[in-house]
Short mmCIF file of C-alpha atoms and ligand atoms in Angstrom, two decimals:
data_model
loop_
_atom_site.label_atom_id
_atom_site.label_comp_id
_atom_site.label_asym_id
_atom_site.label_seq_id
_atom_site.Cartn_x
_atom_site.Cartn_y
_atom_site.Cartn_z
CA MET A 1 -79.95 -23.45 39.29
CA ARG A 2 -82.84 -25.67 38.38
CA PRO A 3 -82.59 -28.87 40.46
CA LEU A 4 -82.25 -32.07 38.45
CA ARG A 5 -83.75 -35.45 39.25
CA PHE A 6 -81.00 -38.00 39.82
CA ASP A 7 -81.64 -41.74 39.70
CA ASN A 8 -78.22 -43.38 40.10
CA ARG A 9 -79.02 -46.90 39.01
CA PHE A 10 -75.48 -48.04 38.27
CA ALA A 11 -74.42 -47.25 41.83
CA ARG A 12 -77.66 -48.48 43.35
CA ASP A 13 -78.15 -51.79 41.54
CA LEU A 14 -74.56 -52.99 41.16
CA PRO A 15 -71.90 -53.95 43.69
CA GLY A 16 -69.40 -51.23 44.59
CA ASP A 17 -65.97 -51.28 46.13
CA PRO A 18 -66.34 -51.40 49.95
CA VAL A 19 -63.07 -49.50 50.35
CA LEU A 20 -63.88 -45.80 50.58
CA GLN A 21 -60.37 -44.41 51.03
CA PRO A 22 -58.63 -42.90 48.03
CA GLY A 23 -55.56 -44.66 46.71
CA ARG A 24 -54.67 -46.69 43.64
CA ARG A 25 -55.57 -50.35 43.89
CA GLN A 26 -56.86 -53.47 42.19
CA VAL A 27 -60.58 -53.72 42.84
CA HIS A 28 -62.12 -57.20 42.79
CA GLY A 29 -65.76 -58.20 43.04
CA ALA A 30 -67.01 -54.66 42.37
CA LEU A 31 -67.96 -52.70 39.27
CA TYR A 32 -67.12 -49.23 40.60
CA SER A 33 -65.61 -47.27 43.49
CA HIS A 34 -67.00 -44.31 45.38
CA VAL A 35 -64.78 -41.29 44.78
CA GLN A 36 -64.74 -37.55 45.27
CA PRO A 37 -63.69 -35.05 42.59
CA SER A 38 -60.61 -33.08 43.68
CA PRO A 39 -61.27 -29.33 43.89
CA VAL A 40 -59.34 -26.92 41.69
CA ALA A 41 -58.01 -23.44 42.35
CA ALA A 42 -59.73 -21.09 39.95
CA PRO A 43 -62.38 -22.66 37.73
CA ARG A 44 -63.62 -20.70 34.74
CA LEU A 45 -66.34 -21.71 32.29
CA VAL A 46 -64.73 -21.68 28.85
CA ALA A 47 -67.51 -23.10 26.68
CA TRP A 48 -70.78 -24.98 26.85
CA SER A 49 -73.21 -26.64 24.48
CA PRO A 50 -76.78 -25.29 24.50
CA GLU A 51 -78.13 -28.48 22.88
CA CYS A 52 -76.50 -30.68 25.47
CA ALA A 53 -77.65 -28.47 28.35
CA ALA A 54 -81.21 -28.78 27.06
CA LEU A 55 -80.90 -32.57 27.12
CA VAL A 56 -80.37 -32.62 30.85
CA GLY A 57 -82.94 -29.86 31.44
CA TRP A 58 -80.77 -26.80 31.97
CA SER A 59 -81.18 -23.37 30.38
CA GLU A 60 -78.60 -20.67 29.76
CA ALA A 61 -79.47 -19.09 33.12
CA ASP A 62 -78.59 -22.37 34.88
CA VAL A 63 -75.29 -22.62 33.03
CA ARG A 64 -74.43 -19.00 33.85
CA ALA A 65 -74.99 -19.53 37.59
CA PRO A 66 -71.64 -19.46 39.44
CA ARG A 67 -72.53 -22.77 41.07
CA PHE A 68 -72.64 -24.47 37.66
CA THR A 69 -68.95 -23.80 37.09
CA GLN A 70 -68.11 -24.97 40.61
CA VAL A 71 -69.94 -28.25 40.04
CA MET A 72 -68.43 -28.80 36.58
CA ALA A 73 -64.95 -28.20 37.96
CA GLY A 74 -65.44 -30.80 40.69
CA ASN A 75 -65.51 -28.21 43.48
CA ALA A 76 -69.12 -28.85 44.54
CA LEU A 77 -71.86 -31.47 44.19
CA LEU A 78 -75.56 -31.00 43.56
CA GLU A 79 -78.28 -32.64 45.61
CA GLY A 80 -78.68 -36.21 44.33
CA MET A 81 -75.19 -36.61 42.85
CA GLN A 82 -73.24 -39.70 43.89
CA PRO A 83 -69.75 -39.67 42.38
CA ILE A 84 -68.23 -42.98 41.26
CA ALA A 85 -65.44 -44.26 39.02
CA ALA A 86 -66.18 -47.39 36.98
CA ASN A 87 -63.98 -50.47 37.08
CA TYR A 88 -63.11 -51.95 33.70
CA GLY A 89 -60.30 -53.56 31.77
CA GLY A 90 -59.44 -53.70 28.12
CA HIS A 91 -57.33 -54.83 25.22
CA GLN A 92 -54.93 -52.04 24.33
CA PHE A 93 -53.24 -52.24 20.92
CA GLY A 94 -54.20 -55.90 20.71
CA GLN A 95 -52.92 -56.98 24.14
CA TRP A 96 -54.90 -57.68 27.29
CA ALA A 97 -54.03 -54.84 29.67
CA GLY A 98 -55.79 -55.95 32.88
CA GLN A 99 -57.62 -53.50 35.11
CA LEU A 100 -57.82 -49.96 33.70
CA GLY A 101 -60.96 -48.24 34.95
CA ASP A 102 -61.93 -44.58 35.10
CA GLY A 103 -58.56 -43.13 36.00
CA ARG A 104 -59.67 -39.57 35.45
CA ALA A 105 -63.36 -39.84 34.71
CA ILE A 106 -65.84 -39.41 37.54
CA THR A 107 -69.53 -40.07 37.04
CA LEU A 108 -71.55 -37.54 39.02
CA GLY A 109 -74.90 -39.24 38.59
CA GLU A 110 -77.68 -40.23 36.22
CA VAL A 111 -80.14 -37.44 35.41
CA VAL A 112 -83.67 -38.35 34.36
CA ASN A 113 -85.02 -35.44 32.29
CA ASP A 114 -88.61 -34.31 31.82
CA ALA A 115 -88.98 -36.62 28.83
CA GLY A 116 -87.91 -39.56 31.00
CA GLU A 117 -84.56 -39.91 29.24
CA ARG A 118 -81.54 -40.95 31.29
CA TRP A 119 -78.34 -38.92 30.90
CA GLU A 120 -75.23 -39.76 32.87
CA LEU A 121 -73.01 -36.78 33.74
CA GLN A 122 -69.30 -37.51 33.88
CA LEU A 123 -66.37 -35.21 34.58
CA LYS A 124 -63.11 -35.96 32.77
CA GLY A 125 -60.00 -34.57 34.43
CA ALA A 126 -61.45 -34.04 37.92
CA GLY A 127 -58.67 -35.77 39.84
CA PRO A 128 -57.40 -39.22 40.76
CA THR A 129 -59.44 -42.33 41.45
CA PRO A 130 -58.46 -45.86 42.55
CA TYR A 131 -57.96 -46.54 38.81
CA SER A 132 -55.48 -43.74 38.11
CA ARG A 133 -52.49 -46.11 38.26
CA THR A 134 -49.38 -43.94 37.80
CA ALA A 135 -51.18 -40.93 36.35
CA ASP A 136 -52.63 -37.77 37.92
CA GLY A 137 -56.33 -37.92 37.05
CA ARG A 138 -56.11 -34.58 35.29
CA ALA A 139 -56.50 -33.43 31.69
CA VAL A 140 -54.87 -30.63 29.74
CA LEU A 141 -56.77 -27.84 28.03
CA ARG A 142 -55.74 -28.88 24.50
CA SER A 143 -57.16 -32.40 24.78
CA SER A 144 -60.24 -31.12 26.60
CA VAL A 145 -60.99 -28.60 23.85
CA ARG A 146 -60.64 -31.43 21.34
CA GLU A 147 -63.00 -33.71 23.24
CA PHE A 148 -65.55 -30.97 23.87
CA LEU A 149 -65.69 -29.76 20.27
CA CYS A 150 -65.56 -33.15 18.60
CA SER A 151 -68.30 -34.67 20.75
CA GLU A 152 -70.70 -31.95 19.66
CA ALA A 153 -69.44 -31.82 16.06
CA MET A 154 -69.99 -35.58 15.69
CA HIS A 155 -73.49 -35.28 17.08
CA HIS A 156 -74.39 -32.59 14.56
CA LEU A 157 -72.90 -34.69 11.77
CA GLY A 158 -75.34 -37.45 12.75
CA VAL A 159 -72.67 -39.79 14.13
CA PRO A 160 -73.58 -41.67 17.33
CA THR A 161 -71.44 -40.21 20.10
CA THR A 162 -71.19 -39.29 23.74
CA ARG A 163 -71.96 -35.59 24.21
CA ALA A 164 -70.18 -32.74 25.96
CA LEU A 165 -71.98 -30.29 28.20
CA CYS A 166 -69.18 -27.89 29.03
CA LEU A 167 -65.51 -27.16 29.28
CA VAL A 168 -64.04 -25.59 32.41
CA ALA A 169 -60.47 -24.33 32.79
CA THR A 170 -59.13 -25.25 36.22
CA GLY A 171 -56.66 -22.43 36.73
CA GLU A 172 -54.09 -25.09 37.59
CA ALA A 173 -51.18 -26.41 35.59
CA VAL A 174 -50.82 -30.01 34.50
CA VAL A 175 -47.44 -31.41 33.51
CA ARG A 176 -47.31 -33.48 30.32
CA ASP A 177 -44.58 -34.94 28.15
CA MET A 178 -46.53 -34.48 24.92
CA PHE A 179 -44.24 -36.55 22.72
CA TYR A 180 -42.84 -38.88 25.34
CA ASP A 181 -39.41 -37.49 24.55
CA GLY A 182 -38.33 -36.46 28.03
CA ARG A 183 -39.34 -32.81 27.65
CA PRO A 184 -42.32 -32.38 29.98
CA ARG A 185 -43.92 -28.97 30.23
CA ALA A 186 -46.63 -27.38 32.36
CA GLU A 187 -49.86 -26.84 30.47
CA PRO A 188 -53.21 -25.33 31.50
CA GLY A 189 -55.60 -27.91 32.97
CA ALA A 190 -59.29 -28.36 32.20
CA VAL A 191 -62.32 -30.52 32.95
CA VAL A 192 -64.93 -31.60 30.41
CA CYS A 193 -68.38 -32.73 31.48
CA ARG A 194 -69.41 -35.58 29.20
CA VAL A 195 -72.98 -36.75 28.84
CA ALA A 196 -74.33 -40.08 27.56
CA PRO A 197 -77.13 -42.51 28.37
CA SER A 198 -74.38 -44.90 29.49
CA PHE A 199 -70.60 -45.03 29.52
CA ILE A 200 -70.44 -48.83 29.73
CA ARG A 201 -67.61 -50.15 27.55
CA PHE A 202 -66.64 -53.55 26.18
CA GLY A 203 -63.93 -53.52 28.87
CA ASN A 204 -66.50 -53.39 31.68
CA PHE A 205 -67.44 -56.98 30.73
CA GLU A 206 -63.94 -58.15 29.91
CA LEU A 207 -62.60 -57.43 33.40
CA PRO A 208 -64.91 -59.70 35.45
CA ALA A 209 -64.60 -62.32 32.70
CA SER A 210 -60.80 -62.19 32.93
CA ARG A 211 -61.10 -62.87 36.67
CA ASP A 212 -63.53 -65.77 36.18
CA ASP A 213 -66.13 -63.79 38.11
CA ARG A 214 -69.10 -65.18 36.20
CA ALA A 215 -71.67 -63.93 38.73
CA LEU A 216 -70.47 -60.34 38.49
CA LEU A 217 -70.33 -60.58 34.72
CA ALA A 218 -73.91 -61.86 34.56
CA ARG A 219 -75.11 -59.08 36.85
CA LEU A 220 -73.55 -56.43 34.67
CA VAL A 221 -74.95 -57.94 31.47
CA ASP A 222 -78.46 -58.13 32.88
CA PHE A 223 -78.21 -54.64 34.36
CA THR A 224 -77.07 -53.23 31.00
CA ILE A 225 -79.94 -54.91 29.19
CA ARG A 226 -82.53 -53.62 31.67
CA ARG A 227 -81.22 -50.08 31.94
CA ASP A 228 -79.76 -49.36 28.51
CA PHE A 229 -81.63 -51.79 26.21
CA PRO A 230 -85.06 -51.87 27.90
CA HIS A 231 -86.78 -52.86 24.63
CA LEU A 232 -84.99 -56.24 24.92
CA ALA A 233 -85.88 -56.97 28.53
CA GLN A 234 -89.01 -59.05 28.90
CA ASP A 235 -91.24 -57.17 31.34
CA GLY A 236 -88.15 -56.19 33.33
CA GLY A 237 -87.67 -59.83 34.40
CA GLU A 238 -84.41 -61.84 34.40
CA PRO A 239 -82.97 -61.78 30.87
CA ASP A 240 -82.52 -65.35 29.64
CA GLU A 241 -79.91 -66.62 27.21
CA GLY A 242 -82.04 -65.60 24.23
CA VAL A 243 -82.32 -62.03 25.47
CA ARG A 244 -78.60 -61.88 26.17
CA ALA A 245 -77.93 -63.12 22.63
CA ARG A 246 -80.22 -60.48 21.12
CA TRP A 247 -78.45 -57.90 23.22
CA PHE A 248 -74.99 -58.86 21.96
CA ALA A 249 -76.34 -58.90 18.40
CA GLU A 250 -77.58 -55.35 18.91
CA VAL A 251 -74.20 -54.26 20.25
CA CYS A 252 -72.68 -55.68 17.05
CA GLU A 253 -75.21 -53.88 14.86
CA ARG A 254 -74.77 -50.54 16.60
CA THR A 255 -71.01 -50.81 16.38
CA ALA A 256 -71.25 -51.46 12.64
CA VAL A 257 -73.48 -48.43 12.13
CA MET A 258 -71.12 -46.22 14.15
CA VAL A 259 -68.02 -47.27 12.21
CA ALA A 260 -69.80 -46.83 8.88
CA HIS A 261 -70.54 -43.24 9.90
CA TRP A 262 -66.87 -42.71 10.74
CA MET A 263 -65.92 -43.90 7.26
CA ARG A 264 -68.55 -41.65 5.71
CA VAL A 265 -67.25 -38.46 7.31
CA GLY A 266 -63.53 -39.27 7.40
CA PHE A 267 -63.13 -39.66 11.16
CA VAL A 268 -60.22 -41.66 12.57
CA HIS A 269 -60.67 -42.55 16.25
CA GLY A 270 -57.01 -43.24 16.83
CA VAL A 271 -57.25 -45.49 19.91
CA MET A 272 -59.84 -48.19 19.33
CA ASN A 273 -58.88 -50.17 22.40
CA THR A 274 -61.72 -52.24 23.85
CA ASP A 275 -61.88 -49.93 26.87
CA ASN A 276 -62.72 -47.16 24.40
CA MET A 277 -65.65 -48.99 22.79
CA SER A 278 -69.16 -48.18 24.03
CA VAL A 279 -71.75 -50.98 24.16
CA LEU A 280 -74.28 -48.42 22.99
CA GLY A 281 -72.33 -47.97 19.78
CA LEU A 282 -71.38 -44.39 20.65
CA THR A 283 -68.10 -42.81 19.69
CA ILE A 284 -66.33 -42.47 23.05
CA ASP A 285 -63.02 -41.24 24.46
CA TYR A 286 -61.80 -38.56 22.11
CA GLY A 287 -58.01 -38.70 22.36
CA PRO A 288 -55.57 -38.63 19.43
CA TYR A 289 -58.39 -38.75 16.89
CA GLY A 290 -58.17 -36.99 13.55
CA TRP A 291 -60.02 -36.11 10.38
CA ILE A 292 -58.98 -37.08 6.90
CA ASP A 293 -57.72 -34.12 4.89
CA ASP A 294 -56.06 -35.67 1.81
CA PHE A 295 -57.72 -39.04 1.33
CA ASP A 296 -55.62 -41.88 2.71
CA LEU A 297 -56.95 -45.15 4.08
CA ASP A 298 -53.56 -45.75 5.75
CA TRP A 299 -53.48 -42.53 7.73
CA THR A 300 -53.48 -42.45 11.51
CA PRO A 301 -53.26 -39.30 13.61
CA ASN A 302 -51.87 -41.23 16.57
CA THR A 303 -48.07 -41.06 16.79
CA THR A 304 -48.21 -43.69 19.56
CA ASP A 305 -49.57 -46.05 16.86
CA ALA A 306 -47.35 -44.87 14.02
CA GLY A 307 -45.38 -48.13 13.89
CA GLY A 308 -48.10 -50.70 13.35
CA ARG A 309 -50.85 -48.28 12.29
CA ARG A 310 -53.32 -50.64 13.89
CA TYR A 311 -55.95 -47.91 14.13
CA ARG A 312 -55.50 -46.35 10.67
CA PHE A 313 -58.56 -44.98 8.85
CA GLY A 314 -59.23 -47.91 6.54
CA HIS A 315 -58.67 -50.54 9.20
CA GLN A 316 -61.38 -49.30 11.56
CA PRO A 317 -64.13 -51.69 10.35
CA GLN A 318 -61.88 -54.71 10.94
CA ILE A 319 -60.71 -53.44 14.31
CA ALA A 320 -64.27 -52.91 15.48
CA TYR A 321 -64.98 -56.52 14.52
CA TRP A 322 -61.91 -57.74 16.37
CA ASN A 323 -63.00 -55.77 19.43
CA LEU A 324 -66.42 -57.41 19.23
CA THR A 325 -64.72 -60.83 19.17
CA ARG A 326 -63.02 -59.87 22.47
CA LEU A 327 -66.41 -58.94 23.91
CA ALA A 328 -67.88 -62.20 22.61
CA GLY A 329 -65.05 -64.07 24.31
CA ALA A 330 -65.81 -62.32 27.59
CA LEU A 331 -69.52 -63.17 27.32
CA ALA A 332 -68.97 -66.79 26.26
CA PRO A 333 -69.16 -68.24 29.81
CA LEU A 334 -72.77 -67.07 29.99
CA PHE A 335 -73.76 -69.12 26.94
CA ALA A 336 -74.33 -72.88 26.76
CA SER A 337 -73.69 -72.74 23.02
CA HIS A 338 -71.51 -70.19 21.29
CA ASP A 339 -73.62 -70.22 18.13
CA PRO A 340 -75.58 -67.08 19.05
CA LEU A 341 -72.31 -65.20 19.57
CA HIS A 342 -71.03 -66.28 16.15
CA ASP A 343 -74.37 -65.33 14.60
CA ALA A 344 -74.16 -61.89 16.19
CA LEU A 345 -70.64 -61.36 14.89
CA ALA A 346 -71.92 -62.30 11.44
CA ARG A 347 -74.59 -59.62 11.92
CA TYR A 348 -71.80 -57.10 12.32
CA GLU A 349 -70.47 -57.96 8.88
CA HIS A 350 -73.91 -57.83 7.27
CA VAL A 351 -74.90 -54.56 8.87
CA TYR A 352 -71.53 -53.02 8.06
CA VAL A 353 -71.69 -54.08 4.41
CA ASP A 354 -75.23 -52.74 4.10
CA ALA A 355 -74.26 -49.46 5.75
CA TYR A 356 -71.15 -49.22 3.59
CA ARG A 357 -73.19 -49.72 0.43
CA ALA A 358 -75.69 -47.13 1.61
CA ASN A 359 -72.75 -44.73 2.06
CA VAL A 360 -71.47 -45.46 -1.43
CA ALA A 361 -74.86 -44.66 -2.93
CA ALA A 362 -75.48 -41.59 -0.80
CA LYS A 363 -72.01 -40.08 -1.16
CA LEU A 364 -72.04 -40.58 -4.93
CA GLY A 365 -75.59 -39.28 -5.30
CA LEU A 366 -77.17 -42.58 -6.39
CA ALA A 367 -80.62 -43.80 -5.47
CA ALA A 368 -79.27 -47.25 -4.53
CA CYS A 369 -75.96 -49.08 -4.59
CA ALA A 370 -75.48 -51.61 -7.40
CA ASP A 371 -72.48 -53.96 -7.32
CA ASP A 372 -70.68 -51.91 -9.97
CA ASP A 373 -71.04 -48.83 -7.78
CA VAL A 374 -68.79 -50.37 -5.15
CA ALA A 375 -66.10 -50.64 -7.81
CA LEU A 376 -66.81 -47.07 -8.90
CA MET A 377 -66.16 -45.92 -5.33
CA HIS A 378 -63.01 -48.01 -4.95
CA ASP A 379 -61.63 -46.59 -8.17
CA LEU A 380 -62.35 -43.13 -6.83
CA TYR A 381 -60.56 -43.93 -3.57
CA ALA A 382 -57.47 -44.94 -5.52
CA LEU A 383 -57.57 -41.69 -7.49
CA LEU A 384 -58.13 -39.54 -4.41
CA LYS A 385 -55.11 -41.12 -2.79
CA ALA A 386 -52.87 -40.96 -5.86
CA ALA A 387 -53.69 -37.32 -6.57
CA GLU A 388 -53.68 -36.15 -2.91
CA VAL A 389 -57.25 -34.90 -2.82
CA ASP A 390 -59.17 -33.49 0.14
CA MET A 391 -61.92 -35.96 1.05
CA THR A 392 -64.46 -33.51 2.43
CA ILE A 393 -64.07 -30.88 -0.30
CA PHE A 394 -64.17 -33.49 -3.07
CA PHE A 395 -67.38 -35.21 -2.00
CA ARG A 396 -69.09 -31.92 -1.21
CA GLY A 397 -68.09 -30.56 -4.61
CA LEU A 398 -69.17 -33.69 -6.47
CA ALA A 399 -72.77 -32.51 -6.10
CA ASP A 400 -71.85 -29.46 -8.22
CA VAL A 401 -70.54 -31.47 -11.17
CA ASP A 402 -73.06 -31.30 -14.03
CA PRO A 403 -73.78 -34.84 -15.30
CA ASP A 404 -74.47 -33.39 -18.75
CA ALA A 405 -71.04 -31.76 -18.93
CA PRO A 406 -68.82 -33.41 -16.29
CA SER A 407 -65.56 -31.61 -15.54
CA LEU A 408 -63.04 -31.26 -12.77
CA ALA A 409 -63.64 -27.50 -12.48
CA PRO A 410 -66.02 -27.56 -9.49
CA LEU A 411 -63.50 -29.81 -7.69
CA ALA A 412 -60.36 -27.77 -8.38
CA GLY A 413 -60.15 -26.58 -4.78
CA ALA A 414 -59.81 -30.12 -3.45
CA PHE A 415 -56.26 -30.77 -4.70
CA TYR A 416 -53.21 -30.35 -2.48
CA ASP A 417 -50.59 -30.73 -5.18
CA GLY A 418 -50.82 -29.13 -8.63
CA ALA A 419 -48.44 -31.58 -10.29
CA LYS A 420 -50.33 -34.59 -8.97
CA ARG A 421 -53.59 -33.00 -10.07
CA ASP A 422 -52.33 -32.51 -13.60
CA ALA A 423 -50.88 -36.00 -13.77
CA ASN A 424 -54.20 -37.52 -12.69
CA ALA A 425 -56.54 -35.17 -14.58
CA PRO A 426 -57.23 -37.60 -17.47
CA ALA A 427 -58.04 -40.38 -15.02
CA PHE A 428 -60.37 -38.05 -13.14
CA ASP A 429 -62.08 -36.98 -16.36
CA ALA A 430 -62.68 -40.65 -17.18
CA TRP A 431 -64.00 -41.33 -13.71
CA LEU A 432 -66.30 -38.30 -13.77
CA ALA A 433 -67.70 -39.45 -17.13
CA ARG A 434 -68.46 -42.89 -15.66
CA HIS A 435 -70.04 -41.27 -12.64
CA ALA A 436 -72.14 -38.91 -14.76
CA ALA A 437 -73.44 -41.80 -16.85
CA ARG A 438 -74.31 -43.70 -13.71
CA VAL A 439 -76.11 -40.70 -12.18
CA LYS A 440 -78.17 -40.21 -15.32
CA ALA A 441 -79.21 -43.87 -15.31
CA ASP A 442 -81.08 -43.14 -12.07
CA ALA A 443 -83.51 -40.70 -13.71
CA ARG A 444 -83.62 -38.72 -10.49
CA ASP A 445 -84.43 -35.05 -10.29
CA SER A 446 -81.08 -33.24 -10.24
CA ARG A 447 -82.09 -30.72 -7.56
CA GLU A 448 -83.22 -33.54 -5.32
CA ARG A 449 -80.01 -35.49 -5.96
CA ARG A 450 -77.85 -32.49 -5.15
CA ALA A 451 -79.73 -31.80 -1.91
CA ALA A 452 -79.48 -35.47 -0.91
CA MET A 453 -75.73 -35.47 -1.53
CA GLN A 454 -75.32 -32.38 0.61
CA ARG A 455 -77.11 -34.08 3.48
CA VAL A 456 -74.46 -36.84 3.69
CA ASN A 457 -71.33 -35.04 2.47
CA PRO A 458 -70.61 -32.36 5.07
CA ARG A 459 -69.26 -28.95 4.17
CA TYR A 460 -67.58 -28.61 7.55
CA VAL A 461 -65.76 -31.18 9.67
CA LEU A 462 -63.63 -30.55 12.73
CA ARG A 463 -60.38 -30.45 10.79
CA ASN A 464 -57.33 -31.03 12.96
CA TRP A 465 -55.85 -27.63 12.12
CA LEU A 466 -59.09 -25.82 12.99
CA ALA A 467 -59.15 -27.40 16.43
CA GLN A 468 -55.45 -26.59 16.87
CA GLU A 469 -56.04 -22.96 15.94
CA ALA A 470 -58.79 -22.70 18.57
CA ILE A 471 -56.48 -24.38 21.10
CA ASP A 472 -53.59 -22.00 20.37
CA ARG A 473 -55.92 -19.03 20.91
CA ALA A 474 -57.41 -20.52 24.09
CA GLU A 475 -53.94 -21.18 25.53
CA ALA A 476 -53.21 -17.50 24.89
CA GLY A 477 -56.36 -16.52 26.81
CA ASP A 478 -58.85 -16.07 23.95
CA ASP A 479 -61.78 -18.52 24.03
CA ALA A 480 -63.60 -16.99 21.04
CA GLY A 481 -62.09 -19.47 18.60
CA ILE A 482 -63.72 -22.35 20.50
CA HIS A 483 -67.08 -20.61 20.49
CA GLU A 484 -66.98 -19.85 16.80
CA LEU A 485 -65.84 -23.36 15.85
CA LEU A 486 -68.59 -24.90 17.98
CA ASP A 487 -71.12 -22.68 16.25
CA VAL A 488 -69.88 -23.62 12.76
CA MET A 489 -70.05 -27.31 13.65
CA ARG A 490 -73.68 -27.01 14.70
CA ARG A 491 -74.71 -26.91 11.02
CA PRO A 492 -72.08 -28.96 9.18
CA TYR A 493 -74.24 -29.66 6.12
CA ASP A 494 -75.21 -26.03 5.48
CA ASP A 495 -73.16 -23.59 3.43
CA GLN A 496 -72.56 -20.84 5.96
CA SER A 497 -71.74 -17.57 4.26
CA GLY A 498 -68.72 -15.77 5.65
CA ARG A 499 -67.39 -19.03 7.07
CA GLU A 500 -65.62 -20.34 3.98
CA ARG A 501 -62.29 -20.61 5.78
CA PHE A 502 -63.71 -23.33 8.04
CA ALA A 503 -64.29 -25.45 4.93
CA ALA A 504 -60.84 -24.81 3.52
CA LYS A 505 -58.05 -27.26 2.80
CA ARG A 506 -55.44 -27.87 5.45
CA PRO A 507 -52.97 -24.96 5.22
CA ASP A 508 -49.30 -25.74 4.70
CA TRP A 509 -48.32 -24.76 8.22
CA ALA A 510 -50.49 -27.58 9.56
CA ARG A 511 -49.07 -30.37 7.42
CA ASP A 512 -46.50 -31.58 9.93
CA ARG A 513 -47.48 -29.55 12.96
CA ALA A 514 -47.99 -31.25 16.34
CA GLY A 515 -51.68 -31.35 17.17
CA CYS A 516 -52.64 -31.31 13.49
CA SER A 517 -51.07 -34.29 11.77
CA MET A 518 -49.43 -35.77 14.85
CA LEU A 519 -51.07 -36.48 18.16
CA SER A 520 -50.00 -38.68 21.02
CA CYS A 521 -52.01 -40.31 23.77
CA SER A 522 -50.56 -37.76 26.20
CA SER A 523 -53.53 -35.69 27.28
P1 AMP B 601 -57.10 -43.77 27.39
O1 AMP B 601 -55.95 -44.21 26.56
O2 AMP B 601 -57.24 -42.26 27.54
O3 AMP B 601 -58.39 -44.42 26.99
O4 AMP B 601 -56.80 -44.24 28.87
C1 AMP B 601 -56.51 -45.55 29.21
C2 AMP B 601 -56.59 -45.69 30.69
O5 AMP B 601 -55.70 -44.79 31.33
C3 AMP B 601 -57.97 -45.43 31.29
O6 AMP B 601 -58.11 -46.28 32.39
C4 AMP B 601 -57.84 -43.99 31.72
O7 AMP B 601 -58.76 -43.65 32.73
C5 AMP B 601 -56.42 -43.92 32.22
N1 AMP B 601 -55.85 -42.58 32.15
C6 AMP B 601 -55.50 -41.89 31.03
N2 AMP B 601 -55.01 -40.69 31.36
C7 AMP B 601 -55.03 -40.60 32.71
C8 AMP B 601 -54.65 -39.61 33.66
N3 AMP B 601 -54.12 -38.43 33.30
N4 AMP B 601 -54.82 -39.88 34.98
C9 AMP B 601 -55.34 -41.05 35.36
N5 AMP B 601 -55.71 -42.02 34.53
C10 AMP B 601 -55.56 -41.81 33.21
MG1 MG B 602 -60.22 -44.52 27.54
#
C-alpha cells in the first residue's frame, strides 16, 4: 500500500485528555481523547469509492491490498495514524444535551495529499470511546450502507458533504432495537471510513462554552480558522475579533448554501441536532435521513421525530438558522459586542434567500428569478402536494414540456394516485400555461434551457427504497446492489440507458416499509 503523509494537527495543536485508559467519562479541559479502534473478527471489504480513494492518494491496487481492509476495520494502523475521538456537546431536538462526543467515530489521522489538501480519515463503528455513554460504539450494516452510499451520492449531486472511502463488514453481530419497541435483534455489523477536511461541528464549540471554559473555546476557534479557513487567517497570526466575526459569517453562509442544496434535491437530513452540523457547511452524520418521493414539505423520515416533526423537509432552513443561533450563543463570550454575530446571522438569511431564488429560477428553467417566479414555485408546491406528485420525476420531466404546446403528458409518470391526478389536471394545465408563458418571456434557446434544467434537476437520487433494496440484498450476502447503486449515483444528472428503474417512482411495497418511509435513530 502506498504510504500516506499524515499531519495530525488537531491532536498536535489542541489539548487532549490526559487519561489514556478506556472507559466512559466526562472529559473537561480537553477537546479529544486518545483511543484505539477495537479489532473485529472477520473484516470484509464490501464497497469503496474510487473518487474518494483518489482524494487521499490511493489507487485500486492500494484498496485491494489485504492490509487496507484490516486498517478500515480498525484491526491495524498505518504509520503516522494517531487515533482520537473528539469531545463535543450539542442541542438535540431543541434541548441542551451536555457532553456527547464521538461515541463511535474514531479519527485515524489527517492525510495531506499530493495537492496539499488535508483529508481527515474517520472510522464510524470501530468500537467504544470515552464518549460512548451507554452505547456500544458499533454500527449496523444497514445504516452503514446508507451512510456510505448517500455521502457519495450527495457529492455527485453537487451538495457539500463529508465523503465515504469504504464500507467494511465486520463479521460480527450488533444488537439493535430498531423501533425501540423492546424487540432487539442481532444484525450484521459494519464500519464506514468517512473522509472530510474537518469533522468539527457546532457542538465542538458549544461544549467548552457551556462549561465557561473561555480559553479552550478561543483555542478551538482560532485553530479552526487557521486550519480550516486559512484564507481568513492573517499571515497565520492570532485571529482577532474581526477575523473571528468573518469566520462565523462564513459558517453562516456555508450553512445557508448547504441547506438550499438540500431543498433543491429533496433531501431531508432527519436529525439536525447541533452536534450534527459541520462548521464547514458539509452534510454530516447520515442517520435517519430520507429523500422526498411525493412532494411534501411536512415529511420527515425520522420516526423518533414523528411527534413534533422538528426536522421535517420544509423546516430545515429555519432549523439551520436556529442551530446557528446556538453557535452564536456559544461564541458570544469571545466578542466585546454581539453586533457582528447578529450581522452574520442576517447573512444566513440573505444568502439563503438568494440561493433559494437561484433554485427557483434554475429548477423552473428561467434565466433569473423575478418576484412573481417565487409565487409560481409556491403555487407549484401546493399542486405537487395536493396531487401527490413525485418531486424528482416532475422537475426532471418539466424540461420536456414544450412551451409552445404545454401539456401534462411528459409528466404523467410523476403521479402516485390516478384520482388525485385527474382531480388536479385542470389546475396543472393552468400552471403549465403560466410556466410556458414565463419561459418564453426569457427568449432563451430551448436546447440550452433544457440542458440547464437537467443540470440542476437530477434524474437519479438515492431514493429510500433503492437503498433499502441494496441493504436487503447485502444482508442476504449479495453486495452487487450496493455497487450498482453507487455507480448509478456517480452520474445523477445523466440519463443512463438500461437504468430506468433507478429513476422510478417509489413502488407500493415501499410506501410504509421500515427503512423506506420510516427510520429511527437506531443504527
Ligand atoms: P447521533 O444521533 O448518531 O448523531 O449520535 C448522537 C451521539 O450518540 C453522538 O455522541 C454519537 O457518537 C453517539 N452514539 C450514537 N450511536 C452510538 C453507538 N452505537 N455507540 C456509541 N455512541 C453512539
Ligand atoms: Mg451525530
